[in-house]
């Protein structure tokens, strides 16, 4: 699958770069259409789960540009004492953007999470560009976006969005055209800070944090400091 796809989004950051927060789904970007066979891959996944003793159902929706799949496993939540009824299912959502912006830089990294995996992914500047696009275009406020922004900008050196990929991402969403300079994205993000509901942002991100005390850094002055780098 990773001959065709790149791993992106919050789970990719967690797997590949140790982002200290949990995410809700698995996001992928389609880089090469030749040999793209999601239904074949999902069929194999279902067979592998069943051979491992899991009762799994998998559904796939390819009617939209962002295709989606749900992997549902029965019984595992009850066995882990996280659900009262055996029939309650663990549900995992996968999303694949089949028409991503052009210009992404990809890398392949081997990670060891229970077993070795070679994961193709966008590099950090391109992942950051996707986050900036989300912050500037998402029609609602998501605390996890602002937490991720602070995480990117407090790395050493601070991560800046890939300018070409960010421009392509914003142009695809009809928000700006051409290359977007560092000055532009910093200014636009700073302008959004004034209207943010900070208690709501903290409330959104709190359940996903590995370190609950990280919520204390989601304050206007700290986020502004992070943007400026």
Coordinates of N, CA and C in Angstrom, one line a residue:
X1 N 0.8 -1.2 0.0 CA 0.0 0.0 0.0 C 0.9 1.3 0.0
X2 N 2.0 1.2 0.7 CA 2.8 2.4 0.8 C 3.6 2.7 -0.5
X3 N 3.5 1.8 -1.5 CA 4.0 2.2 -2.8 C 3.1 3.2 -3.5
X4 N 1.8 3.3 -3.0 CA 0.8 4.3 -3.5 C 0.5 5.4 -2.5
X5 N 0.6 5.1 -1.2 CA 0.1 6.0 -0.2 C 1.2 6.6 0.6
X6 N 0.9 7.8 1.2 CA 1.7 8.4 2.2 C 0.9 8.5 3.5
X7 N 1.5 8.3 4.6 CA 0.8 8.4 5.9 C 0.9 9.9 6.3
X8 N -0.2 10.5 6.7 CA -0.3 11.9 7.0 C -1.2 12.0 8.3
X9 N -1.3 13.2 8.8 CA -2.2 13.5 9.9 C -1.6 13.2 11.3
X10 N -2.5 13.3 12.3 CA -2.1 13.2 13.7 C -1.5 11.8 14.0
X11 N -2.1 10.8 13.5 CA -1.6 9.4 13.9 C -0.2 9.2 13.3
X12 N 0.0 9.8 12.1 CA 1.4 9.7 11.5 C 2.4 10.4 12.3
X13 N 2.0 11.6 12.8 CA 2.9 12.3 13.7 C 3.2 11.5 15.0
X14 N 2.2 10.8 15.5 CA 2.4 10.0 16.7 C 3.3 8.8 16.4
X15 N 3.1 8.1 15.3 CA 3.9 6.9 15.0 C 5.3 7.3 14.6
X16 N 5.5 8.4 13.9 CA 6.8 8.7 13.2 C 7.6 9.7 14.0
X17 N 7.0 10.6 14.7 CA 7.7 11.7 15.4 C 7.4 11.8 16.8
X18 N 6.6 10.8 17.4 CA 6.4 10.8 18.8 C 5.5 12.0 19.3
X19 N 4.6 12.5 18.5 CA 3.7 13.5 19.0 C 2.9 12.9 20.2
X20 N 3.0 13.7 21.4 CA 2.4 13.1 22.6 C 0.9 13.3 22.8
X21 N 0.2 13.0 21.7 CA -1.3 13.0 21.9 C -1.8 11.9 21.0
X22 N -3.0 11.5 21.4 CA -3.7 10.4 20.6 C -4.5 11.1 19.5
X23 N -4.8 10.3 18.5 CA -5.6 10.7 17.4 C -6.8 9.8 17.2
X24 N -7.7 10.2 16.3 CA -9.0 9.4 16.1 C -9.0 8.5 14.9
X25 N -8.1 8.8 13.9 CA -8.3 8.0 12.7 C -6.9 7.9 12.0
X26 N -6.9 7.2 10.9 CA -5.6 7.0 10.1 C -5.9 7.8 8.8
X27 N -5.0 8.7 8.5 CA -5.1 9.5 7.2 C -4.0 9.2 6.3
X28 N -4.4 9.1 5.0 CA -3.4 8.8 4.0 C -3.6 9.7 2.8
X29 N -2.5 9.9 2.0 CA -2.6 10.7 0.8 C -2.2 9.8 -0.4
X30 N -2.9 9.8 -1.4 CA -2.6 9.0 -2.6 C -1.6 9.7 -3.5
X31 N -0.4 9.1 -3.6 CA 0.7 9.7 -4.3 C 0.8 9.2 -5.7
X32 N 0.5 7.9 -5.9 CA 0.6 7.2 -7.2 C -0.6 6.4 -7.5
X33 N -1.3 6.6 -8.6 CA -2.6 5.9 -8.9 C -2.3 4.5 -9.4
X34 N -1.2 4.3 -10.1 CA -1.0 3.0 -10.7 C -0.8 1.9 -9.6
X35 N -1.7 0.9 -9.7 CA -1.6 -0.1 -8.7 C -2.4 0.2 -7.5
X36 N -3.1 1.3 -7.4 CA -4.0 1.6 -6.3 C -5.1 0.6 -6.1
X37 N -5.2 -0.1 -5.1 CA -6.2 -1.2 -4.9 C -6.7 -1.3 -3.5
X38 N -7.4 -0.2 -3.0 CA -7.8 -0.2 -1.6 C -8.7 -1.4 -1.2
X39 N -9.6 -1.8 -2.1 CA -10.5 -2.9 -1.7 C -9.7 -4.2 -1.6
X40 N -8.7 -4.4 -2.4 CA -7.9 -5.6 -2.3 C -7.1 -5.6 -1.0
X41 N -6.6 -4.4 -0.6 CA -5.8 -4.3 0.6 C -6.7 -4.5 1.8
X42 N -7.9 -4.0 1.8 CA -8.8 -4.1 2.9 C -9.3 -5.6 3.0
X43 N -9.5 -6.2 1.9 CA -9.9 -7.6 1.9 C -8.8 -8.5 2.6
X44 N -7.5 -8.2 2.3 CA -6.4 -8.9 3.0 C -6.4 -8.6 4.5
X45 N -6.6 -7.3 4.8 CA -6.7 -7.0 6.2 C -7.8 -7.7 7.0
X46 N -8.9 -7.9 6.3 CA -10.0 -8.6 7.0 C -9.6 -10.1 7.2
X47 N -9.1 -10.7 6.2 CA -8.7 -12.1 6.3 C -7.6 -12.3 7.3
X48 N -6.6 -11.3 7.4 CA -5.6 -11.4 8.4 C -6.1 -11.3 9.8
X49 N -7.1 -10.4 10.0 CA -7.7 -10.3 11.3 C -8.5 -11.5 11.7
X50 N -9.2 -12.1 10.8 CA -10.0 -13.3 11.0 C -9.1 -14.5 11.3
X51 N -8.0 -14.6 10.6 CA -7.0 -15.7 10.9 C -6.4 -15.5 12.2
X52 N -6.3 -14.3 12.8 CA -5.8 -14.0 14.1 C -6.8 -14.2 15.2
X53 N -8.0 -14.6 14.8 CA -9.1 -14.9 15.8 C -10.0 -13.7 16.1
X54 N -9.9 -12.6 15.3 CA -10.8 -11.5 15.5 C -12.0 -11.6 14.6
X55 N -13.2 -11.1 15.2 CA -14.4 -11.0 14.4 C -14.4 -9.6 13.8
X56 N -14.1 -9.4 12.6 CA -13.9 -8.1 11.9 C -14.9 -7.9 10.8
X57 N -15.4 -6.7 10.7 CA -16.1 -6.3 9.5 C -15.5 -5.0 9.0
X58 N -15.4 -4.9 7.7 CA -14.8 -3.8 7.0 C -15.7 -3.2 5.9
X59 N -15.9 -1.9 6.0 CA -16.7 -1.3 4.9 C -15.9 -0.2 4.3
X60 N -16.2 0.1 3.0 CA -15.4 1.0 2.2 C -16.3 1.9 1.4
X61 N -16.0 3.2 1.3 CA -16.8 4.2 0.6 C -15.9 4.9 -0.3
X62 N -16.1 4.7 -1.7 CA -15.2 5.4 -2.6 C -16.0 6.5 -3.4
X63 N -17.1 6.9 -2.9 CA -18.0 7.8 -3.7 C -17.5 9.3 -3.6
X64 N -16.6 9.6 -2.7 CA -16.1 10.9 -2.5 C -14.6 11.0 -2.8
X65 N -14.1 12.2 -3.0 CA -12.6 12.4 -3.3 C -11.8 11.8 -2.1
X66 N -12.3 12.1 -0.9 CA -11.6 11.5 0.3 C -12.4 10.2 0.6
X67 N -11.8 9.1 0.2 CA -12.4 7.8 0.4 C -12.2 7.4 1.8
X68 N -13.1 6.6 2.3 CA -13.1 6.2 3.8 C -13.4 4.8 3.9
X69 N -12.8 4.2 5.0 CA -13.1 2.8 5.4 C -13.2 2.7 6.9
X70 N -14.1 1.8 7.3 CA -14.2 1.5 8.7 C -13.9 0.1 9.0
X71 N -13.0 -0.1 9.9 CA -12.6 -1.4 10.4 C -13.2 -1.6 11.8
X72 N -14.1 -2.6 11.9 CA -14.8 -2.8 13.2 C -14.5 -4.2 13.7
X73 N -14.0 -4.2 14.9 CA -13.6 -5.5 15.5 C -14.5 -5.8 16.8
X74 N -15.2 -6.9 16.8 CA -16.1 -7.2 17.9 C -15.3 -8.0 19.0
X75 N -15.7 -7.7 20.2 CA -15.2 -8.5 21.4 C -14.0 -8.0 22.0
X76 N -13.1 -7.2 21.3 CA -11.8 -6.8 21.9 C -12.0 -5.8 23.0
X77 N -13.0 -4.9 22.9 CA -13.2 -4.0 24.0 C -13.7 -4.6 25.2
X78 N -14.5 -5.7 25.1 CA -15.0 -6.4 26.3 C -13.8 -7.2 26.9
X79 N -13.0 -7.8 26.1 CA -11.8 -8.5 26.6 C -10.9 -7.6 27.4
X80 N -10.8 -6.4 26.9 CA -9.9 -5.4 27.6 C -10.6 -4.7 28.7
X81 N -11.8 -5.1 29.0 CA -12.6 -4.5 30.1 C -12.9 -3.0 29.9
X82 N -13.1 -2.6 28.6 CA -13.4 -1.3 28.3 C -14.9 -1.1 27.8
X83 N -15.6 -2.2 27.8 CA -17.0 -2.2 27.4 C -17.7 -3.3 28.1
X84 N -18.9 -3.1 28.4 CA -19.7 -4.1 29.2 C -20.2 -5.2 28.3
X85 N -20.5 -4.9 27.1 CA -21.1 -5.9 26.2 C -20.1 -6.5 25.2
X86 N -20.0 -7.8 25.0 CA -19.1 -8.4 24.0 C -19.4 -7.9 22.6
X87 N -20.6 -7.5 22.3 CA -20.9 -7.1 20.9 C -20.5 -5.7 20.6
X88 N -20.1 -4.9 21.6 CA -19.6 -3.6 21.3 C -18.2 -3.7 20.5
X89 N -18.1 -2.8 19.5 CA -17.0 -3.0 18.6 C -16.0 -1.8 18.7
X90 N -14.7 -2.2 18.5 CA -13.7 -1.2 18.3 C -13.7 -0.8 16.9
X91 N -13.9 0.5 16.7 CA -14.0 1.1 15.3 C -12.8 1.9 15.0
X92 N -12.2 1.6 13.8 CA -11.0 2.4 13.4 C -11.4 3.0 12.0
X93 N -11.2 4.3 11.8 CA -11.5 4.9 10.6 C -10.3 5.2 9.8
X94 N -10.3 4.9 8.5 CA -9.2 5.2 7.6 C -9.8 6.2 6.5
X95 N -9.0 7.2 6.2 CA -9.4 8.1 5.1 C -8.2 8.3 4.2
X96 N -8.5 8.3 2.9 CA -7.5 8.4 1.8 C -7.9 9.6 0.9
X97 N -7.1 10.6 0.9 CA -7.3 11.7 0.0 C -6.8 11.3 -1.4
X98 N -7.7 11.2 -2.4 CA -7.3 10.7 -3.7 C -7.0 11.8 -4.7
X99 N -7.1 13.1 -4.2 CA -6.7 14.2 -5.1 C -6.0 15.2 -4.2
X100 N -4.9 14.8 -3.6 CA -4.1 15.8 -2.7 C -3.5 16.9 -3.5
X101 N -3.1 17.9 -2.8 CA -2.3 19.0 -3.5 C -1.0 18.5 -4.0
X102 N -0.5 19.1 -5.1 CA 0.8 18.7 -5.7 C 2.0 19.3 -4.9
X103 N 3.1 18.6 -5.0 CA 4.3 19.1 -4.5 C 4.8 18.6 -3.1
X104 N 4.1 17.5 -2.6 CA 4.5 17.0 -1.3 C 5.9 16.3 -1.5
X105 N 6.7 16.4 -0.4 CA 8.0 15.7 -0.3 C 7.7 14.5 0.6
X106 N 8.0 13.3 0.1 CA 7.8 12.1 0.9 C 9.1 11.5 1.3
X107 N 9.0 10.7 2.4 CA 10.1 10.0 2.9 C 9.6 8.6 3.4
X108 N 10.5 7.7 3.6 CA 10.1 6.4 4.1 C 10.9 6.1 5.4
X109 N 10.2 5.8 6.5 CA 10.9 5.6 7.7 C 10.5 4.3 8.3
X110 N 11.5 3.5 8.8 CA 11.2 2.3 9.5 C 11.0 2.5 11.0
X111 N 9.8 2.1 11.5 CA 9.5 2.3 12.9 C 9.2 0.9 13.5
X112 N 9.4 0.8 14.8 CA 9.2 -0.4 15.5 C 8.1 -0.2 16.6
X113 N 6.9 -0.5 16.2 CA 5.7 -0.4 17.1 C 5.1 -1.8 17.2
X114 N 5.6 -2.7 18.0 CA 5.2 -4.0 18.2 C 5.8 -4.9 17.1
X115 N 6.0 -4.4 15.9 CA 6.7 -5.1 14.9 C 7.3 -4.0 13.9
X116 N 8.2 -4.3 13.1 CA 8.8 -3.4 12.2 C 7.9 -3.0 11.0
X117 N 7.8 -1.7 10.7 CA 7.0 -1.2 9.6 C 7.8 -0.2 8.9
X118 N 7.7 -0.2 7.5 CA 8.3 0.8 6.7 C 7.2 1.7 6.2
X119 N 7.1 2.9 6.7 CA 6.0 3.8 6.4 C 6.4 5.0 5.5
X120 N 5.8 5.1 4.4 CA 6.0 6.3 3.5 C 5.2 7.4 4.1
X121 N 5.7 8.6 4.1 CA 5.0 9.7 4.8 C 5.5 11.0 4.2
X122 N 4.7 12.1 4.4 CA 5.1 13.4 4.1 C 6.2 13.8 5.0
X123 N 7.1 14.6 4.6 CA 8.1 15.1 5.5 C 7.5 16.1 6.5
X124 N 8.3 16.5 7.5 CA 7.7 17.4 8.6 C 7.2 18.7 8.0
X125 N 8.0 19.4 7.1 CA 7.5 20.7 6.6 C 6.1 20.5 5.8
X126 N 6.0 19.4 5.1 CA 4.7 19.2 4.4 C 3.6 18.8 5.3
X127 N 3.9 18.0 6.3 CA 2.9 17.8 7.4 C 2.5 19.0 8.1
X128 N 3.4 19.9 8.3 CA 3.1 21.2 8.9 C 2.3 22.1 8.0
X129 N 2.5 22.0 6.7 CA 1.7 22.7 5.7 C 0.3 22.3 5.8
X130 N 0.1 21.0 5.9 CA -1.3 20.5 6.0 C -2.0 21.0 7.3
X131 N -1.2 21.1 8.4 CA -1.8 21.6 9.6 C -2.1 23.1 9.5
X132 N -1.3 23.9 8.9 CA -1.5 25.3 8.7 C -2.8 25.5 7.8
X133 N -2.9 24.7 6.8 CA -4.1 24.7 5.9 C -5.3 24.5 6.8
X134 N -5.3 23.4 7.6 CA -6.4 23.1 8.4 C -6.8 24.3 9.4
X135 N -5.8 24.9 10.0 CA -6.0 26.0 10.9 C -6.6 27.2 10.2
X136 N -6.2 27.4 8.9 CA -6.7 28.6 8.2 C -8.1 28.3 7.5
X137 N -8.4 27.1 7.2 CA -9.6 26.8 6.4 C -10.7 26.0 7.1
X138 N -10.3 25.3 8.2 CA -11.4 24.5 8.8 C -12.5 25.4 9.3
X139 N -13.8 25.0 9.0 CA -14.9 25.9 9.4 C -15.2 25.9 10.9
X140 N -14.5 25.1 11.7 CA -14.7 25.1 13.1 C -13.4 25.0 13.8
X141 N -13.4 25.4 15.1 CA -12.1 25.4 15.8 C -11.9 24.0 16.4
X142 N -10.7 23.5 16.2 CA -10.3 22.2 16.8 C -9.0 22.4 17.6
X143 N -9.2 22.1 18.9 CA -8.1 22.4 19.8 C -6.9 21.6 19.5
X144 N -7.0 20.4 18.9 CA -5.9 19.5 18.6 C -5.0 20.2 17.5
X145 N -5.6 21.0 16.6 CA -4.9 21.7 15.6 C -3.9 22.7 16.3
X146 N -4.4 23.4 17.3 CA -3.6 24.4 17.9 C -2.5 23.8 18.8
X147 N -2.8 22.7 19.4 CA -1.8 21.9 20.1 C -0.7 21.5 19.2
X148 N -1.1 20.9 18.0 CA -0.1 20.4 17.1 C 0.8 21.6 16.6
X149 N 0.2 22.7 16.4 CA 1.0 23.9 16.0 C 2.0 24.2 17.0
X150 N 1.7 24.3 18.3 CA 2.7 24.5 19.3 C 3.8 23.5 19.3
X151 N 3.4 22.2 19.1 CA 4.3 21.1 19.0 C 5.3 21.3 17.9
X152 N 4.8 21.6 16.7 CA 5.7 21.9 15.6 C 6.7 23.0 15.8
X153 N 6.1 24.1 16.4 CA 6.9 25.3 16.5 C 7.9 25.3 17.7
X154 N 7.7 24.4 18.6 CA 8.6 24.4 19.7 C 9.7 23.3 19.5
X155 N 9.7 22.6 18.4 CA 10.8 21.7 18.1 C 12.0 22.5 17.8
X156 N 13.2 21.9 17.9 CA 14.4 22.6 17.6 C 15.1 21.9 16.4
X157 N 15.2 22.6 15.3 CA 14.7 23.9 15.0 C 13.2 23.9 14.8
X158 N 12.5 25.1 14.9 CA 11.0 25.1 14.7 C 10.7 24.7 13.3
X159 N 9.6 23.9 13.1 CA 9.2 23.5 11.8 C 8.4 24.6 11.1
X160 N 8.7 24.9 9.9 CA 8.0 25.9 9.1 C 7.3 25.1 8.0
X161 N 6.1 25.5 7.5 CA 5.5 24.8 6.5 C 6.2 24.9 5.1
X162 N 6.2 23.8 4.4 CA 6.8 23.8 3.1 C 6.1 24.8 2.2
X163 N 6.7 25.9 1.7 CA 6.0 27.0 1.1 C 5.3 26.6 -0.2
X164 N 5.8 25.7 -1.0 CA 5.2 25.3 -2.3 C 4.0 24.5 -2.0
X165 N 4.1 23.5 -1.1 CA 3.0 22.6 -0.8 C 1.9 23.4 -0.1
X166 N 2.3 24.3 0.8 CA 1.2 25.1 1.5 C 0.5 25.9 0.5
X167 N 1.2 26.6 -0.5 CA 0.5 27.4 -1.5 C -0.4 26.5 -2.3
X168 N 0.0 25.3 -2.7 CA -0.9 24.4 -3.4 C -2.1 24.0 -2.6
X169 N -1.9 23.7 -1.3 CA -3.0 23.3 -0.5 C -4.0 24.4 -0.3
X170 N -3.5 25.6 -0.2 CA -4.5 26.8 0.0 C -5.2 27.1 -1.3
X171 N -4.4 27.0 -2.4 CA -5.0 27.2 -3.8 C -6.1 26.2 -4.0
X172 N -5.9 24.9 -3.6 CA -6.9 23.8 -3.9 C -8.1 24.2 -3.1
X173 N -8.0 24.8 -1.9 CA -9.2 25.1 -1.1 C -9.6 26.5 -1.4
X174 N -9.1 27.1 -2.5 CA -9.5 28.5 -3.0 C -9.2 29.5 -1.9
X175 N -8.1 29.3 -1.2 CA -7.7 30.3 -0.2 C -6.3 30.8 -0.5
X176 N -6.2 31.8 -1.3 CA -4.9 32.3 -1.7 C -4.3 31.6 -2.9
X177 N -3.4 32.2 -3.6 CA -2.7 31.6 -4.7 C -1.3 31.8 -4.7
X178 N -0.5 31.0 -5.5 CA 0.9 31.2 -5.5 C 1.6 30.8 -4.3
X179 N 2.9 31.1 -4.2 CA 3.7 30.8 -3.0 C 3.3 31.7 -1.9
X180 N 3.2 31.1 -0.7 CA 2.8 31.8 0.5 C 4.1 31.9 1.4
X181 N 4.5 33.1 1.6 CA 5.7 33.3 2.4 C 5.5 33.0 3.9
X182 N 6.6 32.9 4.6 CA 6.5 32.7 6.0 C 5.8 33.8 6.7
X183 N 6.0 35.0 6.2 CA 5.4 36.2 6.8 C 3.8 36.1 6.7
X184 N 3.4 35.6 5.5 CA 1.9 35.5 5.3 C 1.3 34.5 6.3
X185 N 1.8 33.3 6.4 CA 1.1 32.4 7.3 C 1.2 32.7 8.7
X186 N 2.3 33.3 9.2 CA 2.4 33.7 10.6 C 1.4 34.8 10.8
X187 N 1.3 35.8 9.9 CA 0.3 36.9 10.1 C -1.1 36.4 10.2
X188 N -1.5 35.5 9.3 CA -2.8 35.0 9.2 C -3.2 34.2 10.4
X189 N -2.3 33.3 10.9 CA -2.5 32.6 12.1 C -2.7 33.5 13.3
X190 N -1.8 34.5 13.4 CA -1.8 35.4 14.5 C -3.2 36.2 14.6
X191 N -3.7 36.5 13.4 CA -5.0 37.2 13.3 C -6.1 36.3 13.9
X192 N -6.0 35.0 13.7 CA -7.1 34.1 14.2 C -7.1 34.0 15.7
X193 N -6.0 34.3 16.4 CA -5.9 34.1 17.8 C -6.9 34.9 18.6
X194 N -7.2 36.1 18.1 CA -8.1 37.0 18.9 C -9.5 36.5 19.1
X195 N -9.9 35.7 18.2 CA -11.3 35.3 18.2 C -11.5 33.9 18.8
X196 N -10.4 33.3 19.3 CA -10.5 31.9 19.8 C -11.0 31.8 21.2
X197 N -11.8 30.7 21.4 CA -12.4 30.4 22.7 C -11.4 29.4 23.4
X198 N -10.5 29.9 24.2 CA -9.4 29.1 24.7 C -9.9 28.0 25.7
X199 N -10.9 28.2 26.5 CA -11.5 27.1 27.3 C -12.0 26.0 26.4
X200 N -12.6 26.4 25.3 CA -13.2 25.4 24.4 C -12.0 24.6 23.7
X201 N -10.9 25.3 23.4 CA -9.8 24.6 22.8 C -9.2 23.6 23.8
X202 N -9.0 24.0 25.0 CA -8.5 23.1 26.0 C -9.4 21.9 26.2
X203 N -10.7 22.2 26.3 CA -11.7 21.1 26.5 C -11.6 20.1 25.3
X204 N -11.4 20.5 24.1 CA -11.3 19.6 23.0 C -10.1 18.8 23.0
X205 N -9.0 19.3 23.4 CA -7.7 18.6 23.3 C -7.4 17.7 24.5
X206 N -7.9 18.1 25.7 CA -7.6 17.4 26.9 C -7.7 15.9 26.9
X207 N -8.8 15.3 26.4 CA -8.9 13.8 26.4 C -7.8 13.1 25.5
X208 N -7.1 13.9 24.7 CA -6.2 13.2 23.7 C -4.7 13.4 24.2
X209 N -4.5 14.1 25.2 CA -3.1 14.4 25.6 C -2.5 13.2 26.5
X210 N -1.3 12.8 26.2 CA -0.6 11.9 27.0 C -0.2 12.5 28.3
X211 N 0.2 13.8 28.2 CA 0.6 14.6 29.4 C -0.5 15.6 29.7
X212 N -1.4 15.4 30.6 CA -2.5 16.3 30.8 C -2.0 17.8 31.1
X213 N -0.8 17.9 31.7 CA -0.3 19.3 32.0 C 0.0 20.1 30.7
X214 N 0.1 19.4 29.5 CA 0.3 20.2 28.3 C -0.8 21.1 28.0
X215 N -2.0 20.9 28.5 CA -3.1 21.8 28.2 C -2.8 23.2 28.7
X216 N -1.9 23.3 29.7 CA -1.6 24.6 30.3 C -0.9 25.5 29.3
X217 N -0.3 25.0 28.2 CA 0.4 25.8 27.3 C -0.5 26.3 26.1
X218 N -1.8 25.9 26.2 CA -2.7 26.4 25.2 C -3.3 27.7 25.7
X219 N -2.5 28.7 25.7 CA -2.9 30.1 26.1 C -2.4 31.0 24.9
X220 N -3.1 32.1 24.8 CA -2.8 33.0 23.6 C -1.4 33.4 23.6
X221 N -0.8 33.8 24.8 CA 0.6 34.3 24.7 C 1.6 33.2 24.4
X222 N 1.3 32.0 24.8 CA 2.2 30.9 24.4 C 2.1 30.5 23.0
X223 N 0.9 30.5 22.5 CA 0.7 30.1 21.1 C 1.3 31.2 20.2
X224 N 1.1 32.5 20.5 CA 1.7 33.6 19.8 C 3.2 33.4 19.8
X225 N 3.8 33.1 20.9 CA 5.2 32.9 21.0 C 5.7 31.8 20.1
X226 N 4.9 30.7 20.0 CA 5.2 29.6 19.2 C 5.2 29.9 17.7
X227 N 4.1 30.7 17.3 CA 4.0 31.1 15.9 C 5.2 31.9 15.5
X228 N 5.6 32.8 16.3 CA 6.8 33.7 16.0 C 8.1 32.9 16.0
X229 N 8.1 31.8 16.7 CA 9.3 31.0 16.7 C 10.5 31.6 17.4

